[in-house]
mmCIF file of C-alpha atoms in Angstrom:
data_model
loop_
_atom_site.group_PDB
_atom_site.id
_atom_site.type_symbol
_atom_site.label_atom_id
_atom_site.label_comp_id
_atom_site.label_asym_id
_atom_site.label_seq_id
_atom_site.Cartn_x
_atom_site.Cartn_y
_atom_site.Cartn_z
ATOM 1 C CA UNK A 1 13.111 -36.097 23.183
ATOM 2 C CA UNK A 2 13.445 -33.365 25.769
ATOM 3 C CA UNK A 3 16.534 -31.137 25.849
ATOM 4 C CA UNK A 4 18.829 -31.228 28.869
ATOM 5 C CA UNK A 5 19.428 -28.016 30.782
ATOM 6 C CA UNK A 6 22.308 -27.234 33.106
ATOM 7 C CA UNK A 7 22.748 -26.194 35.788
ATOM 8 C CA UNK A 8 19.498 -27.140 37.528
ATOM 9 C CA UNK A 9 19.803 -24.145 39.826
ATOM 10 C CA UNK A 10 22.060 -21.169 40.297
ATOM 11 C CA UNK A 11 22.243 -18.446 42.928
ATOM 12 C CA UNK A 12 23.774 -15.098 42.098
ATOM 13 C CA UNK A 13 24.364 -11.761 43.725
ATOM 14 C CA UNK A 14 23.035 -8.742 41.877
ATOM 15 C CA UNK A 15 25.483 -7.713 39.166
ATOM 16 C CA UNK A 16 26.999 -11.165 38.618
ATOM 17 C CA UNK A 17 26.863 -13.103 35.364
ATOM 18 C CA UNK A 18 25.428 -16.536 34.626
ATOM 19 C CA UNK A 19 25.279 -19.014 31.761
ATOM 20 C CA UNK A 20 22.505 -21.567 31.268
ATOM 21 C CA UNK A 21 23.045 -24.378 28.806
ATOM 22 C CA UNK A 22 20.589 -26.395 26.763
ATOM 23 C CA UNK A 23 21.606 -29.442 24.753
ATOM 24 C CA UNK A 24 19.825 -31.998 22.637
ATOM 25 C CA UNK A 25 20.653 -35.455 21.316
ATOM 26 C CA UNK A 26 18.709 -34.698 18.134
ATOM 27 C CA UNK A 27 19.265 -32.209 15.329
ATOM 28 C CA UNK A 28 17.601 -28.896 16.097
ATOM 29 C CA UNK A 29 15.783 -26.435 13.889
ATOM 30 C CA UNK A 30 15.385 -23.765 16.509
ATOM 31 C CA UNK A 31 15.688 -23.041 20.205
ATOM 32 C CA UNK A 32 13.276 -20.926 22.248
ATOM 33 C CA UNK A 33 14.013 -19.426 25.656
ATOM 34 C CA UNK A 34 11.322 -18.576 28.218
ATOM 35 C CA UNK A 35 11.364 -17.293 31.787
ATOM 36 C CA UNK A 36 8.728 -18.130 34.376
ATOM 37 C CA UNK A 37 8.306 -16.331 37.661
ATOM 38 C CA UNK A 38 6.558 -18.194 40.447
ATOM 39 C CA UNK A 39 2.818 -18.445 39.859
ATOM 40 C CA UNK A 40 2.977 -16.601 36.570
ATOM 41 C CA UNK A 41 2.935 -17.514 32.899
ATOM 42 C CA UNK A 42 6.175 -18.439 31.161
ATOM 43 C CA UNK A 43 7.270 -15.393 29.164
ATOM 44 C CA UNK A 44 8.982 -15.589 25.799
ATOM 45 C CA UNK A 45 12.539 -14.209 25.715
ATOM 46 C CA UNK A 46 13.943 -15.078 22.303
ATOM 47 C CA UNK A 47 14.108 -17.534 19.435
ATOM 48 C CA UNK A 48 17.299 -18.730 17.780
ATOM 49 C CA UNK A 49 17.101 -20.304 14.368
ATOM 50 C CA UNK A 50 19.539 -22.500 12.475
ATOM 51 C CA UNK A 51 22.570 -20.524 11.352
ATOM 52 C CA UNK A 52 24.513 -20.230 14.611
ATOM 53 C CA UNK A 53 23.110 -16.812 15.354
ATOM 54 C CA UNK A 54 23.280 -14.903 18.559
ATOM 55 C CA UNK A 55 20.450 -12.757 19.831
ATOM 56 C CA UNK A 56 19.976 -10.340 22.676
ATOM 57 C CA UNK A 57 17.230 -9.059 24.932
ATOM 58 C CA UNK A 58 18.300 -6.305 27.348
ATOM 59 C CA UNK A 59 21.359 -7.779 29.044
ATOM 60 C CA UNK A 60 20.312 -11.316 28.198
ATOM 61 C CA UNK A 61 21.739 -12.890 25.082
ATOM 62 C CA UNK A 62 21.902 -16.384 23.644
ATOM 63 C CA UNK A 63 23.795 -18.431 21.113
ATOM 64 C CA UNK A 64 22.863 -21.492 19.105
ATOM 65 C CA UNK A 65 25.415 -23.977 17.836
ATOM 66 C CA UNK A 66 23.483 -26.302 15.550
ATOM 67 C CA UNK A 67 26.478 -28.587 14.958
ATOM 68 C CA UNK A 68 26.804 -29.247 18.662
ATOM 69 C CA UNK A 69 23.003 -29.243 19.024
ATOM 70 C CA UNK A 70 23.163 -26.844 21.918
ATOM 71 C CA UNK A 71 22.252 -23.346 22.989
ATOM 72 C CA UNK A 72 23.467 -21.143 25.802
ATOM 73 C CA UNK A 73 21.710 -18.254 27.531
ATOM 74 C CA UNK A 74 23.961 -15.513 28.916
ATOM 75 C CA UNK A 75 22.751 -13.237 31.684
ATOM 76 C CA UNK A 76 25.057 -10.270 32.173
ATOM 77 C CA UNK A 77 25.116 -7.998 35.213
ATOM 78 C CA UNK A 78 22.084 -9.769 36.652
ATOM 79 C CA UNK A 79 19.246 -7.815 38.214
ATOM 80 C CA UNK A 80 16.797 -8.884 40.904
ATOM 81 C CA UNK A 81 14.106 -9.055 38.216
ATOM 82 C CA UNK A 82 15.996 -11.835 36.447
ATOM 83 C CA UNK A 83 15.034 -14.312 39.146
ATOM 84 C CA UNK A 84 12.815 -17.124 37.913
ATOM 85 C CA UNK A 85 12.943 -20.463 36.140
ATOM 86 C CA UNK A 86 14.424 -20.441 32.653
ATOM 87 C CA UNK A 87 13.248 -22.995 30.138
ATOM 88 C CA UNK A 88 14.669 -23.830 26.775
ATOM 89 C CA UNK A 89 12.346 -25.309 24.198
ATOM 90 C CA UNK A 90 13.496 -27.027 21.061
ATOM 91 C CA UNK A 91 12.045 -27.865 17.676
ATOM 92 C CA UNK A 92 13.528 -30.875 15.953
ATOM 93 C CA UNK A 93 12.109 -32.792 13.070
ATOM 94 C CA UNK A 94 8.991 -32.143 11.057
ATOM 95 C CA UNK A 95 6.404 -31.660 13.764
ATOM 96 C CA UNK A 96 5.386 -28.385 15.348
ATOM 97 C CA UNK A 97 5.834 -29.559 18.906
ATOM 98 C CA UNK A 98 8.013 -27.414 21.135
ATOM 99 C CA UNK A 99 9.734 -29.681 23.645
ATOM 100 C CA UNK A 100 10.932 -28.129 26.891
ATOM 101 C CA UNK A 101 13.732 -28.957 29.278
ATOM 102 C CA UNK A 102 13.242 -29.257 33.044
ATOM 103 C CA UNK A 103 14.217 -25.658 33.637
ATOM 104 C CA UNK A 104 16.962 -23.813 35.504
ATOM 105 C CA UNK A 105 15.998 -21.993 38.694
ATOM 106 C CA UNK A 106 17.874 -18.697 38.868
ATOM 107 C CA UNK A 107 17.867 -16.725 42.097
ATOM 108 C CA UNK A 108 19.382 -13.251 42.202
ATOM 109 C CA UNK A 109 19.996 -11.873 45.680
ATOM 110 C CA UNK A 110 20.763 -8.261 46.651
ATOM 111 C CA UNK B 1 -4.077 -6.912 23.324
ATOM 112 C CA UNK B 2 -5.477 -9.298 25.922
ATOM 113 C CA UNK B 3 -3.242 -12.228 26.754
ATOM 114 C CA UNK B 4 -4.062 -15.891 27.060
ATOM 115 C CA UNK B 5 -6.507 -16.436 29.889
ATOM 116 C CA UNK B 6 -7.142 -19.628 31.769
ATOM 117 C CA UNK B 7 -9.626 -20.580 34.432
ATOM 118 C CA UNK B 8 -9.965 -21.662 37.022
ATOM 119 C CA UNK B 9 -6.584 -20.646 38.396
ATOM 120 C CA UNK B 10 -6.787 -23.399 41.006
ATOM 121 C CA UNK B 11 -8.851 -26.543 41.317
ATOM 122 C CA UNK B 12 -8.852 -29.122 44.090
ATOM 123 C CA UNK B 13 -10.843 -32.270 43.401
ATOM 124 C CA UNK B 14 -11.044 -35.787 44.728
ATOM 125 C CA UNK B 15 -9.846 -38.807 42.856
ATOM 126 C CA UNK B 16 -12.572 -40.012 40.517
ATOM 127 C CA UNK B 17 -14.168 -36.621 40.006
ATOM 128 C CA UNK B 18 -14.281 -34.642 36.787
ATOM 129 C CA UNK B 19 -12.653 -31.308 36.104
ATOM 130 C CA UNK B 20 -12.847 -29.049 33.060
ATOM 131 C CA UNK B 21 -10.196 -26.449 32.363
ATOM 132 C CA UNK B 22 -10.758 -23.578 29.978
ATOM 133 C CA UNK B 23 -8.391 -21.543 27.847
ATOM 134 C CA UNK B 24 -9.088 -18.402 25.858
ATOM 135 C CA UNK B 25 -6.225 -17.745 23.424
ATOM 136 C CA UNK B 26 -5.146 -14.394 22.076
ATOM 137 C CA UNK B 27 -7.670 -13.249 19.498
ATOM 138 C CA UNK B 28 -6.608 -14.219 15.993
ATOM 139 C CA UNK B 29 -4.235 -16.967 17.104
ATOM 140 C CA UNK B 30 -5.134 -20.118 15.201
ATOM 141 C CA UNK B 31 -2.657 -22.279 17.091
ATOM 142 C CA UNK B 32 -3.497 -23.394 20.591
ATOM 143 C CA UNK B 33 -1.409 -25.718 22.770
ATOM 144 C CA UNK B 34 -1.905 -27.476 26.070
ATOM 145 C CA UNK B 35 1.075 -28.272 28.279
ATOM 146 C CA UNK B 36 1.405 -29.665 31.790
ATOM 147 C CA UNK B 37 4.103 -29.196 34.383
ATOM 148 C CA UNK B 38 4.498 -31.537 37.308
ATOM 149 C CA UNK B 39 6.618 -30.010 40.081
ATOM 150 C CA UNK B 40 10.314 -30.158 39.318
ATOM 151 C CA UNK B 41 9.832 -31.624 35.878
ATOM 152 C CA UNK B 42 9.675 -30.280 32.373
ATOM 153 C CA UNK B 43 6.777 -28.451 30.773
ATOM 154 C CA UNK B 44 5.346 -31.408 28.902
ATOM 155 C CA UNK B 45 3.440 -31.101 25.646
ATOM 156 C CA UNK B 46 -0.105 -32.485 25.609
ATOM 157 C CA UNK B 47 -1.649 -31.386 22.325
ATOM 158 C CA UNK B 48 -1.863 -28.792 19.586
ATOM 159 C CA UNK B 49 -4.919 -27.366 17.822
ATOM 160 C CA UNK B 50 -4.923 -25.506 14.554
ATOM 161 C CA UNK B 51 -8.237 -23.714 14.595
ATOM 162 C CA UNK B 52 -10.691 -26.431 15.616
ATOM 163 C CA UNK B 53 -8.632 -29.385 14.381
ATOM 164 C CA UNK B 54 -6.249 -31.454 16.486
ATOM 165 C CA UNK B 55 -2.870 -31.206 14.768
ATOM 166 C CA UNK B 56 -0.981 -33.333 17.270
ATOM 167 C CA UNK B 57 -2.325 -35.069 20.369
ATOM 168 C CA UNK B 58 0.646 -37.341 20.909
ATOM 169 C CA UNK B 59 1.235 -36.012 24.422
ATOM 170 C CA UNK B 60 -2.188 -36.801 25.846
ATOM 171 C CA UNK B 61 -1.561 -39.289 28.669
ATOM 172 C CA UNK B 62 -4.618 -41.504 28.122
ATOM 173 C CA UNK B 63 -8.278 -41.485 27.208
ATOM 174 C CA UNK B 64 -9.271 -39.879 30.491
ATOM 175 C CA UNK B 65 -8.202 -36.596 28.921
ATOM 176 C CA UNK B 66 -10.428 -34.950 26.331
ATOM 177 C CA UNK B 67 -9.640 -31.629 24.651
ATOM 178 C CA UNK B 68 -11.984 -29.661 22.454
ATOM 179 C CA UNK B 69 -11.870 -26.421 20.580
ATOM 180 C CA UNK B 70 -15.262 -25.884 19.071
ATOM 181 C CA UNK B 71 -15.409 -23.034 16.570
ATOM 182 C CA UNK B 72 -11.682 -22.533 16.733
ATOM 183 C CA UNK B 73 -11.852 -20.071 19.609
ATOM 184 C CA UNK B 74 -11.594 -21.140 23.242
ATOM 185 C CA UNK B 75 -10.553 -24.628 24.255
ATOM 186 C CA UNK B 76 -11.478 -26.944 27.102
ATOM 187 C CA UNK B 77 -9.537 -29.809 28.619
ATOM 188 C CA UNK B 78 -11.591 -32.299 30.581
ATOM 189 C CA UNK B 79 -10.140 -34.903 32.904
ATOM 190 C CA UNK B 80 -12.559 -37.697 33.724
ATOM 191 C CA UNK B 81 -12.127 -39.496 36.067
ATOM 192 C CA UNK B 82 -9.202 -37.692 37.682
ATOM 193 C CA UNK B 83 -6.336 -39.678 39.204
ATOM 194 C CA UNK B 84 -3.688 -38.597 41.711
ATOM 195 C CA UNK B 85 -0.980 -38.447 39.037
ATOM 196 C CA UNK B 86 -2.969 -35.859 37.100
ATOM 197 C CA UNK B 87 -1.989 -33.191 39.612
ATOM 198 C CA UNK B 88 0.145 -30.402 38.212
ATOM 199 C CA UNK B 89 -0.073 -27.050 36.516
ATOM 200 C CA UNK B 90 -1.823 -27.069 33.149
ATOM 201 C CA UNK B 91 -0.701 -24.339 30.797
ATOM 202 C CA UNK B 92 -2.371 -23.190 27.650
ATOM 203 C CA UNK B 93 -0.435 -21.291 25.003
ATOM 204 C CA UNK B 94 -1.293 -19.758 21.660
ATOM 205 C CA UNK B 95 0.661 -18.559 18.655
ATOM 206 C CA UNK B 96 -0.114 -16.735 15.465
ATOM 207 C CA UNK B 97 1.974 -18.988 13.234
ATOM 208 C CA UNK B 98 3.264 -22.473 13.835
ATOM 209 C CA UNK B 99 6.704 -23.952 13.725
ATOM 210 C CA UNK B 100 10.238 -22.971 14.439
ATOM 211 C CA UNK B 101 9.920 -19.187 14.316
ATOM 212 C CA UNK B 102 6.670 -18.619 16.214
ATOM 213 C CA UNK B 103 6.846 -17.715 19.899
ATOM 214 C CA UNK B 104 4.266 -19.176 22.248
ATOM 215 C CA UNK B 105 2.186 -16.910 24.488
ATOM 216 C CA UNK B 106 1.323 -18.691 27.703
ATOM 217 C CA UNK B 107 -1.514 -18.263 30.144
ATOM 218 C CA UNK B 108 -0.945 -18.249 33.908
ATOM 219 C CA UNK B 109 -1.965 -21.878 34.156
ATOM 220 C CA UNK B 110 -4.476 -23.887 36.173
ATOM 221 C CA UNK B 111 -3.054 -25.580 39.242
ATOM 222 C CA UNK B 112 -4.881 -28.897 39.575
ATOM 223 C CA UNK B 113 -4.651 -30.864 42.789
ATOM 224 C CA UNK B 114 -6.207 -34.308 42.930
ATOM 225 C CA UNK B 115 -6.566 -35.699 46.461
#
């Protein structure tokens, strides 16, 4: 079952912060975050595993709350290069199928 | 290292025709995945190869879709005959390991338009 992402879209000015949420109705083993720029390949950002950990990548960090079956991606002091569609992907159960949400379109303006 | 490569990058075909998409994974990656994204929707899983074997093909829409990975290297995805609803961007991804801790490396995708 696909995870649900919110918001669907967000527009920021350079330097502002944003939070993208990803939630699932099923127990999760891990959450992946990817960013896709228009016409390009989705690019891996980070993986969060069970244990409630928080990870960071430049000024982008994420948390994973396995009890609530949700993850959040935090973008701090956004840059123009952060624009793109952010996807969360989740692993739940015994298969090796990464299931993606519908994505969040992030636009950072000067 | 070279990334995942896909071709063609674009394909426009008429309903009823056949199209074959190709994916070359990162060298040494045993795991190869096909995904499809229809505009505005999620990146939907189609199938997963481990070397030349199909690990999971639960996402394949119907028997008009045929994926192969002979020799465990590159993979092809054939759509025959194509229907209008097959339009979308087809992504291939590869990974070294499989499961919860292995990131996927995606290609740029093939944009398929069926008219």
